Short mmCIF file of C-alpha atoms in Angstrom, two decimals:
data_model
loop_
_atom_site.label_atom_id
_atom_site.label_comp_id
_atom_site.label_asym_id
_atom_site.label_seq_id
_atom_site.Cartn_x
_atom_site.Cartn_y
_atom_site.Cartn_z
CA MET A 194 -13.34 -2.64 -0.13
CA ALA A 195 -17.05 -2.21 0.51
CA LEU A 196 -18.22 -1.65 4.07
CA ILE A 197 -21.20 -3.48 5.56
CA SER A 198 -24.40 -1.43 5.44
CA TYR A 199 -25.05 0.90 8.34
CA LEU A 200 -27.84 3.17 9.53
CA THR A 201 -26.03 6.35 10.48
CA PHE A 202 -22.61 7.64 9.55
CA PHE A 203 -20.85 10.65 11.07
CA SER A 204 -17.57 11.79 9.56
CA LEU A 205 -16.97 14.85 11.78
CA LEU A 206 -13.53 15.39 10.31
CA ALA A 207 -13.26 18.85 11.79
CA ALA A 208 -13.34 17.34 15.27
CA THR A 209 -10.88 14.58 14.57
CA VAL A 210 -7.13 15.05 14.92
CA ILE A 211 -5.51 13.33 11.94
CA SER A 212 -1.94 13.08 10.72
CA ALA A 213 -0.28 11.13 7.92
CA TRP A 214 3.27 10.96 6.57
CA ASN A 215 2.86 10.95 2.83
CA ASP A 216 5.36 13.33 1.21
CA PHE A 217 7.28 11.14 -1.21
CA THR A 218 10.27 12.77 -2.83
CA THR A 219 9.90 12.86 -6.63
CA LEU A 220 11.44 9.89 -8.36
CA HIS A 221 14.07 10.67 -10.97
CA PRO A 222 16.16 8.50 -13.32
CA VAL A 223 19.19 6.78 -11.80
CA LEU A 224 21.66 4.41 -13.36
CA ALA A 225 20.75 0.77 -12.82
CA PRO A 226 23.48 -0.96 -10.76
CA SER A 227 23.78 -3.72 -13.36
CA TYR A 228 25.54 -1.30 -15.75
CA ASP A 229 29.28 -0.55 -15.73
CA THR A 230 29.78 2.79 -17.47
CA THR A 231 33.42 1.99 -18.30
CA LYS A 232 32.44 -0.81 -20.65
CA LEU A 233 32.24 0.08 -24.32
CA ALA A 234 29.87 -2.86 -24.77
CA ASN A 235 27.11 -0.51 -23.59
CA ILE A 236 27.40 1.25 -26.96
CA VAL A 237 26.00 -1.85 -28.66
CA PRO A 238 22.20 -1.57 -29.16
CA SER A 239 20.27 -4.10 -27.09
CA SER A 240 16.63 -5.16 -26.93
CA ASN A 241 16.88 -5.55 -23.15
CA VAL A 242 17.07 -2.27 -21.26
CA SER A 243 16.97 -1.54 -17.51
CA LEU A 244 15.60 1.82 -16.40
CA ASP A 245 15.86 2.60 -12.66
CA TYR A 246 14.32 5.47 -10.73
CA GLY A 247 15.37 6.60 -7.26
CA LEU A 248 15.18 9.29 -4.62
CA ASP A 249 17.33 12.17 -3.46
CA SER A 250 20.80 11.24 -4.67
CA PRO A 251 21.08 10.25 -8.35
CA THR A 252 23.95 7.96 -7.37
CA ASP A 253 21.98 6.12 -4.68
CA PRO A 254 22.28 2.43 -5.62
CA ARG A 255 19.10 1.60 -3.73
CA SER A 256 16.69 2.59 -6.46
CA GLY A 257 12.99 2.97 -5.83
CA VAL A 258 11.68 1.46 -9.04
CA SER A 259 13.31 -0.84 -11.57
CA ILE A 260 11.85 -1.16 -15.07
CA ASP A 261 13.17 -3.89 -17.36
CA LEU A 262 12.08 -3.44 -20.97
CA GLN A 263 12.11 -5.79 -23.90
CA THR A 264 11.94 -3.49 -26.92
CA ASP A 265 10.74 -4.14 -30.46
CA HIS A 266 14.04 -2.75 -31.85
CA PRO A 267 17.42 -2.49 -30.09
CA ALA A 268 18.07 0.57 -27.94
CA VAL A 269 21.10 2.42 -26.58
CA LEU A 270 20.84 3.82 -23.06
CA LEU A 271 23.22 6.77 -23.28
CA GLU A 272 23.60 7.19 -19.50
CA THR A 273 25.40 3.81 -19.37
CA ILE A 274 28.22 5.05 -21.61
CA GLY A 275 30.86 6.83 -19.53
CA ALA A 276 32.55 8.19 -22.65
CA VAL A 277 29.50 10.28 -23.64
CA LEU A 278 30.56 13.89 -23.10
CA GLN A 279 27.40 15.71 -24.13
CA VAL A 280 23.92 15.08 -25.50
CA ALA A 281 21.84 17.77 -27.19
CA CYS A 282 18.62 17.61 -29.12
CA THR A 283 16.25 19.54 -31.33
CA SER A 284 12.76 18.64 -32.45
CA SER A 285 14.19 16.24 -35.04
CA THR A 286 17.77 15.43 -33.99
CA VAL A 287 19.83 14.01 -31.15
CA THR A 288 23.53 14.85 -31.14
CA VAL A 289 25.94 12.74 -29.10
CA THR A 290 29.50 13.91 -28.43
CA PHE A 291 32.06 11.38 -27.19
CA SER A 292 35.08 12.10 -25.02
CA THR A 293 37.26 9.37 -26.54
CA LYS A 294 38.04 8.35 -30.10
CA GLU A 295 37.69 4.70 -29.14
CA ALA A 296 34.06 5.16 -28.08
CA PHE A 297 33.30 7.26 -31.15
CA GLU A 298 34.69 4.60 -33.47
CA ARG A 299 32.76 1.89 -31.62
CA SER A 300 29.55 3.81 -32.33
CA ILE A 301 30.42 3.88 -36.05
CA LEU A 302 30.85 0.12 -35.93
CA GLU A 303 27.76 -0.73 -33.89
CA TRP A 304 25.07 1.83 -34.75
CA PRO A 305 23.22 1.04 -38.00
CA ARG A 306 23.52 3.90 -40.48
CA ASP A 307 19.93 3.47 -41.58
CA GLY A 308 18.66 3.73 -38.01
CA LYS A 309 16.07 1.20 -36.84
CA PHE A 310 17.13 1.54 -33.21
CA TYR A 311 16.41 3.85 -30.28
CA LEU A 312 18.43 6.37 -28.29
CA ILE A 313 17.35 6.85 -24.67
CA THR A 314 18.54 10.01 -22.93
CA LYS A 315 18.54 11.13 -19.30
CA TYR A 316 17.86 14.82 -18.57
CA LEU A 317 21.09 15.98 -20.19
CA GLY A 318 21.33 19.46 -21.70
CA ASN A 319 17.96 20.55 -23.12
CA ASN A 320 16.58 17.08 -23.79
CA ASP A 321 14.24 16.07 -21.04
CA ALA A 322 12.49 17.09 -17.87
CA LYS A 323 14.45 16.16 -14.75
CA ALA A 324 12.10 13.36 -13.72
CA GLU A 325 11.93 11.80 -17.18
CA ARG A 326 14.01 10.13 -19.83
CA GLY A 327 13.73 10.87 -23.53
CA ILE A 328 13.15 8.11 -26.09
CA TYR A 329 13.97 8.70 -29.77
CA ARG A 330 13.58 6.50 -32.83
CA VAL A 331 16.67 6.86 -35.03
CA ASN A 332 16.00 7.23 -38.76
CA SER A 333 19.52 7.97 -40.01
CA LEU A 334 23.03 8.86 -38.71
CA SER A 335 25.96 11.07 -39.65
CA TRP A 336 29.43 11.29 -38.02
CA ASP A 337 31.92 14.12 -37.56
CA ASP A 338 35.45 12.72 -36.99
CA GLU A 339 36.94 16.01 -35.80
CA SER A 340 34.41 16.71 -33.02
CA LEU A 341 33.77 13.03 -32.24
CA THR A 342 30.07 13.75 -32.73
CA VAL A 343 27.22 11.60 -33.99
CA THR A 344 24.05 13.28 -35.20
CA ALA A 345 20.89 11.20 -35.42
CA GLN A 346 17.78 12.19 -37.31
CA THR A 347 15.03 11.17 -34.92
CA ASN A 348 11.37 11.06 -34.01
CA PRO A 349 10.26 11.09 -30.36
CA GLU A 350 8.80 7.87 -29.02
CA THR A 351 7.01 6.70 -25.90
CA LEU A 352 7.68 3.83 -23.54
CA ALA A 353 4.52 2.12 -24.74
CA GLY A 354 5.51 2.65 -28.36
CA ILE A 355 8.84 0.80 -28.12
CA SER A 356 8.05 -1.93 -25.59
CA MET A 357 7.16 -5.55 -26.14
CA SER A 358 7.27 -6.39 -22.43
CA MET A 359 7.62 -4.25 -19.31
CA SER A 360 8.69 -5.75 -15.97
CA VAL A 361 8.49 -3.37 -12.99
CA SER A 362 9.69 -3.88 -9.41
CA PHE A 363 8.98 -1.59 -6.45
CA SER A 364 11.56 -2.15 -3.77
CA HIS A 365 13.53 0.66 -2.20
CA VAL A 366 11.42 3.81 -2.02
CA GLN A 367 11.88 5.15 1.52
CA GLN A 368 10.19 7.87 3.45
CA ASN A 369 11.14 9.27 6.84
CA ASN A 370 8.32 8.62 9.31
CA SER A 371 7.69 9.85 12.82
CA GLY A 372 5.10 8.71 15.32
CA ASN A 373 4.38 5.68 17.46
CA ILE A 374 5.05 3.14 14.71
CA THR A 375 7.97 3.58 12.33
CA PHE A 376 9.88 1.50 9.83
CA ASP A 377 13.36 2.06 8.47
CA GLU A 378 13.64 -0.59 5.80
CA PRO A 379 13.68 -0.67 2.00
CA GLY A 380 10.25 -0.33 0.46
CA ILE A 381 7.45 2.18 -0.04
CA ASN A 382 7.00 3.40 3.53
CA VAL A 383 3.66 4.91 4.54
CA ALA A 384 2.12 5.73 7.91
CA SER A 385 -0.82 7.53 9.46
CA ASN A 386 -2.52 8.04 12.80
CA PHE A 387 -5.48 9.84 14.25
CA THR A 388 -6.90 10.67 17.66
CA LEU A 389 -10.58 11.02 18.44
CA PRO A 390 -11.68 13.87 20.71
CA PRO A 391 -12.90 12.61 24.10
CA ASP A 392 -16.57 11.63 24.41
CA MET A 393 -17.34 11.88 20.71
CA ASP A 394 -20.64 10.43 19.44
CA ILE A 395 -19.53 8.26 16.54
CA PHE A 396 -22.81 6.67 15.43
CA SER A 397 -26.44 6.48 16.49
CA ASP A 398 -29.93 5.31 15.65
CA PRO A 399 -32.17 8.04 17.06
CA PRO A 400 -33.93 8.15 19.39
CA TYR A 401 -33.03 4.85 21.03
CA PHE A 402 -29.31 4.32 20.45
CA THR A 403 -26.05 6.25 20.62
CA ALA A 404 -22.44 5.10 20.78
CA THR A 405 -19.84 7.40 22.31
CA ALA A 406 -16.09 7.02 21.85
CA ASN A 407 -14.73 7.89 25.27
CA GLU A 408 -11.26 7.80 23.79
CA GLY A 409 -9.62 6.51 20.65
CA TYR A 410 -6.15 6.46 19.13
CA LEU A 411 -5.20 4.53 16.02
CA SER A 412 -1.77 4.32 14.38
CA ASP A 413 -0.34 2.34 11.51
CA ALA A 414 2.75 1.94 9.37
CA ALA A 415 3.41 -0.20 6.31
CA ILE A 416 6.18 -1.11 3.91
CA ILE A 417 5.03 -2.00 0.39
CA ARG A 418 6.98 -3.87 -2.26
CA GLY A 419 5.70 -5.30 -5.49
CA HIS A 420 6.22 -6.48 -9.03
CA PHE A 421 4.30 -6.69 -12.29
CA ILE A 422 4.91 -7.86 -15.84
CA TYR A 423 2.89 -6.38 -18.69
CA ASP A 424 2.66 -7.61 -22.28
CA VAL A 425 2.42 -4.34 -24.19
CA PRO A 426 1.29 -5.45 -27.70
CA GLY A 427 -1.19 -7.90 -26.17
CA SER A 428 -2.37 -5.39 -23.52
CA GLN A 429 -2.24 -8.20 -20.97
CA ILE A 430 -1.00 -8.32 -17.39
CA GLN A 431 1.13 -11.43 -16.92
CA GLY A 432 2.09 -11.14 -13.27
CA LEU A 433 1.16 -8.80 -10.44
CA TYR A 434 1.75 -9.09 -6.71
CA PHE A 435 2.46 -6.93 -3.68
CA ASP A 436 4.20 -7.78 -0.41
CA ILE A 437 2.94 -5.70 2.51
CA ASP A 438 4.59 -5.54 5.93
CA ALA A 439 2.36 -3.76 8.41
CA ALA A 440 2.20 -2.78 12.08
CA LEU A 441 -0.77 -1.22 13.79
CA PHE A 442 -1.88 -0.05 17.19
CA GLY A 443 -5.41 0.72 18.27
CA ASN A 444 -6.94 1.82 21.55
CA LEU A 445 -10.69 2.31 21.59
CA ALA A 446 -13.15 2.83 24.45
CA VAL A 447 -16.82 2.92 23.45
CA THR A 448 -19.99 3.28 25.50
CA PHE A 449 -23.20 1.87 24.02
CA ASN A 450 -26.46 3.37 25.28
CA LEU A 451 -29.65 1.64 24.15
CA THR A 452 -32.84 2.91 25.77
CA ALA A 453 -35.16 0.53 23.90
CA PRO A 454 -34.93 -2.59 21.74
CA VAL A 455 -32.67 -2.16 18.71
CA SER A 456 -32.57 -4.56 15.77
CA ASN A 457 -29.27 -6.18 14.89
CA ASN A 458 -27.21 -3.86 12.75
CA ASN A 459 -23.68 -2.84 11.80
CA TYR A 460 -22.73 0.77 12.49
CA VAL A 461 -19.70 2.46 10.94
CA PHE A 462 -17.66 5.61 11.50
CA SER A 463 -14.66 6.63 9.38
CA PRO A 464 -12.37 9.64 9.70
CA GLY A 465 -11.53 9.47 6.00
CA ILE A 466 -8.98 8.04 3.62
CA PHE A 467 -5.32 9.06 3.86
CA LEU A 468 -3.71 9.33 0.43
CA PRO A 469 0.10 9.39 0.33
CA SER A 470 1.72 10.86 -2.75
CA ILE A 471 1.35 8.94 -5.98
CA LEU A 472 4.40 6.93 -6.95
CA SER A 473 4.77 7.53 -10.67
CA VAL A 474 7.08 7.09 -13.62
CA PRO A 475 5.58 9.21 -16.42
CA GLY A 476 4.42 7.16 -19.37
CA ALA A 477 4.98 3.86 -17.55
CA PHE A 478 2.76 3.54 -14.47
CA SER A 479 1.37 5.23 -11.39
CA LEU A 480 0.74 3.65 -7.98
CA GLN A 481 -1.59 5.28 -5.45
CA PRO A 482 -1.44 3.89 -1.89
CA ALA A 483 -4.40 4.61 0.38
CA LEU A 484 -4.71 4.09 4.14
CA ARG A 485 -8.12 3.83 5.77
CA TRP A 486 -9.23 3.35 9.39
CA THR A 487 -12.81 2.46 10.20
CA ILE A 488 -14.49 2.14 13.59
CA GLY A 489 -17.62 0.05 13.75
CA ALA A 490 -19.81 -2.12 15.91
CA ASP A 491 -22.33 -4.93 15.62
CA VAL A 492 -25.17 -3.96 17.97
CA GLY A 493 -28.59 -5.36 18.83
CA ALA A 494 -30.66 -6.02 21.96
CA ILE A 495 -34.17 -6.93 23.04
CA GLY A 496 -34.21 -4.20 25.68
CA ALA A 497 -32.25 -1.41 27.31
CA VAL A 498 -28.46 -1.77 27.40
CA TYR A 499 -25.77 0.42 28.92
CA HIS A 500 -22.41 -1.18 28.15
CA SER A 501 -18.83 0.05 27.85
CA SER A 502 -16.06 -1.81 26.04
CA ASN A 503 -12.37 -1.00 25.88
CA ILE A 504 -10.00 -2.74 23.49
CA THR A 505 -6.28 -2.18 23.01
CA VAL A 506 -4.65 -4.06 20.15
CA THR A 507 -1.05 -4.15 18.97
CA ILE A 508 0.01 -5.96 15.79
CA PRO A 509 3.80 -5.49 15.59
CA ASP A 510 4.70 -7.57 12.56
CA GLY A 511 2.14 -8.65 9.98
CA HIS A 512 3.11 -9.74 6.47
CA ALA A 513 0.77 -10.32 3.54
CA HIS A 514 1.58 -11.50 0.03
CA VAL A 515 -1.24 -10.50 -2.29
CA ASP A 516 -1.20 -12.04 -5.77
CA PHE A 517 -3.68 -9.93 -7.70
CA LEU A 518 -4.04 -12.56 -10.43
CA ASP A 519 -4.30 -15.66 -8.25
CA SER A 520 -6.04 -15.51 -4.89
CA ASN A 521 -4.84 -19.04 -4.08
CA SER A 522 -1.24 -17.78 -4.13
CA SER A 523 -1.98 -15.07 -1.57
CA TYR A 524 -1.07 -15.68 2.06
CA ALA A 525 -0.37 -14.03 5.41
CA VAL A 526 2.21 -14.72 8.12
CA GLY A 527 2.78 -13.07 11.48
CA TRP A 528 -0.16 -10.90 12.59
CA SER A 529 0.03 -12.24 16.16
CA PRO A 530 -2.17 -9.87 18.15
CA ARG A 531 -1.36 -8.54 21.60
CA LEU A 532 -4.44 -7.30 23.36
CA ALA A 533 -5.98 -5.98 26.53
CA SER A 534 -9.69 -5.51 27.09
CA SER A 535 -12.22 -4.49 29.69
CA VAL A 536 -16.00 -4.23 29.91
CA ASN A 537 -18.40 -2.44 32.19
CA THR A 538 -22.07 -3.30 31.91
CA GLY A 539 -24.76 -1.34 33.70
CA GLU A 540 -28.29 -1.82 32.39
CA ALA A 541 -29.33 -4.09 29.56
CA ALA A 542 -31.24 -7.03 28.25
CA THR A 543 -30.07 -9.94 26.20
CA GLY A 544 -28.15 -8.64 23.21
CA HIS A 545 -24.71 -7.89 21.89
CA ALA A 546 -22.40 -4.86 21.54
CA SER A 547 -19.25 -5.75 19.66
CA PRO A 548 -16.94 -2.89 18.62
CA TYR A 549 -14.21 -3.30 16.01
CA MET A 550 -11.46 -1.39 14.23
CA ASP A 551 -10.78 -1.97 10.53
CA PHE A 552 -7.47 -0.93 8.93
CA SER A 553 -7.08 -1.16 5.16
CA ILE A 554 -4.08 -0.71 2.89
CA GLU A 555 -5.28 -0.21 -0.67
CA LEU A 556 -3.17 0.04 -3.82
CA GLY A 557 -4.41 1.50 -7.09
CA LEU A 558 -2.20 0.68 -10.09
CA ASN A 559 -2.44 2.37 -13.50
CA ILE A 560 -0.22 0.97 -16.28
CA LEU A 561 0.65 2.86 -19.48
CA ASP A 562 -1.77 5.75 -18.94
CA GLY A 563 -4.87 3.64 -18.48
CA ARG A 564 -4.25 0.54 -20.56
CA PHE A 565 -4.61 -1.46 -17.37
CA ASN A 566 -6.12 -0.38 -14.05
CA VAL A 567 -6.62 -2.39 -10.88
CA THR A 568 -7.24 -1.75 -7.18
CA GLY A 569 -6.66 -4.19 -4.33
CA GLY A 570 -5.05 -4.63 -0.94
CA ILE A 571 -5.59 -5.97 2.55
CA SER A 572 -7.91 -5.26 5.44
CA ALA A 573 -7.14 -6.14 9.08
CA ARG A 574 -10.03 -6.18 11.56
CA PRO A 575 -9.77 -6.75 15.34
CA GLN A 576 -13.20 -7.06 17.00
CA PHE A 577 -14.18 -7.34 20.66
CA VAL A 578 -17.23 -9.61 20.62
CA ASN A 579 -19.60 -9.23 23.59
CA GLU A 580 -22.76 -11.29 24.02
CA LEU A 581 -24.70 -10.47 27.17
CA ASN A 582 -27.89 -10.71 29.18
CA VAL A 583 -27.27 -8.03 31.76
CA ALA A 584 -29.06 -6.74 34.84
CA GLN A 585 -26.30 -5.18 36.96
CA SER A 586 -22.92 -3.46 36.71
CA GLN A 587 -19.73 -5.48 36.53
CA THR A 588 -16.19 -4.81 35.27
CA ARG A 589 -13.84 -7.52 34.02
CA ILE A 590 -10.30 -7.09 32.64
CA ARG A 591 -8.29 -9.66 30.73
CA LYS A 592 -4.89 -9.52 28.99
CA ALA A 593 -3.92 -11.98 26.30
CA ASP A 594 -0.57 -12.90 27.84
CA ARG A 595 -2.14 -13.77 31.22
CA MET A 596 -5.63 -14.80 30.25
CA LEU A 597 -7.05 -17.90 31.94
CA TRP A 598 -9.24 -20.02 29.72
CA PRO A 599 -12.81 -18.99 30.56
CA ARG A 600 -15.21 -21.54 31.90
CA ASN A 601 -18.58 -22.32 30.36
CA VAL A 602 -21.40 -21.37 32.67
CA THR A 603 -25.18 -21.54 32.69
CA CYS A 604 -26.99 -18.67 34.34
CA THR A 605 -30.24 -19.53 36.09
CA ASN A 606 -30.53 -16.47 38.33
CA GLY A 607 -28.48 -13.58 36.94
CA PHE A 608 -26.81 -12.58 33.74
CA GLU A 609 -24.10 -14.02 31.56
CA LEU A 610 -21.33 -12.15 29.79
CA ARG A 611 -19.47 -13.94 27.01
CA SER A 612 -16.57 -12.07 25.38
CA ALA A 613 -14.02 -13.01 22.76
CA PHE A 614 -11.43 -11.29 20.61
CA ASP A 615 -11.78 -11.99 16.90
CA PHE A 616 -9.11 -10.91 14.43
CA ASN A 617 -8.93 -11.49 10.69
CA VAL A 618 -6.88 -10.33 7.73
CA THR A 619 -8.55 -10.24 4.33
CA ALA A 620 -7.00 -9.71 0.90
CA TYR A 621 -9.00 -8.50 -2.07
CA VAL A 622 -8.94 -7.23 -5.62
CA ALA A 623 -11.85 -4.90 -6.32
CA ASP A 624 -14.66 -6.49 -8.37
CA GLN A 625 -12.71 -9.75 -8.69
CA TRP A 626 -12.09 -11.67 -5.47
CA GLN A 627 -11.85 -11.53 -1.69
CA LYS A 628 -10.12 -14.05 0.58
CA THR A 629 -9.52 -14.41 4.31
CA LEU A 630 -5.78 -14.95 4.82
CA TYR A 631 -5.66 -15.10 8.61
CA ASN A 632 -8.21 -15.54 11.38
CA THR A 633 -7.96 -16.15 15.09
CA GLU A 634 -10.47 -16.09 17.94
CA ILE A 635 -9.30 -15.71 21.53
CA PRO A 636 -11.81 -16.36 24.35
CA VAL A 637 -11.78 -13.56 26.91
CA ALA A 638 -14.64 -14.26 29.35
CA ASP A 639 -17.65 -16.50 29.93
CA GLU A 640 -18.98 -15.52 33.32
CA CYS A 641 -22.25 -15.69 35.23
CA TYR A 642 -23.14 -12.86 37.59
CA HIS A 643 -26.01 -13.45 40.01
CA PHE A 644 -28.63 -10.89 40.76
#
């Protein structure tokens, strides 16, 4: 998501303490819970196949990714047949050995002798890499009654080569997190945080303006779930959405020092983008989550300003549904902010100094090795808006849960400070659309201070 233009940008990564939890365990094939391996009906070729991928234990029923395929010819998923004793392959054959005569005879009955179906294997023997399945087009078959073995003459195939439709759900990938904000629920769990060194200059407009972060700590965690349907022959995405549950905490204290008039501008500092591991099923898709914090401020004044703002924001439970194909179906619920703020104004003229924090969760999806690519996500921005005409020092503190509604005032002999907390959540798909899903403005202060 593009940032508003800015004059000066300091990354200073070496001085910023950053941490992120992003070590996903490699997904590997697991049996979909819809299959009962004791049923001989699984020997019958079917054009509807479910391929699940999970973490850690291959028997974990809470799979990370579920892929439902509609194939152009029927397929047999060998891992669903409990009576399969052994599978071995060469460059041109797949040999299946059964443990029971009943299963062997069922294969004679159900598998066409002239082929025209697929065998799908799961890292058995020397067939496939551990994290992948093997797909083979069967050309012909032969049976050995004594060894209960079927030998298929085959050619290797790809997921894209056999699929008419691919429906993919992301639901139960979990990652152990540690830090101030954690989740322990099904989903793709990601988190990051960073701490700014004390008294760090984060942006400036020499020689008349500098902004110093007296302190700053930002932390976030998110659970991501999603689904897409892809028409393979038509190379067309037919459905794509993500559900994002997020929590964030930010504490930022910034001092603005303007020694002369400064034109209105937006200034931005970013510590970088945190990239958790790519979630990937080879040959099917890859999903790259990205977490980004940005600190910025809208600043401008007709004279000298010395102003400090502190904002502490907690968002414990925000949910966003982002429909990549239909912005009107996207929505947000929750996101109720808890906040505390304070200001200290020393010397200034009429102007404004409004710091903000921007947290983005971005998802980059690649389907079938580049046939379809898209990037989108959400951005949450809390901003402490301060409009002032200042001539003396004053400190005011307000908390959202105790805040009295401010009164409107007119200053005739002094200065006025008007402050508000503005928070919005925006969803977007890069180069396609952007939509505000949630917005709230909370008045904090409207006070007149006499000279």
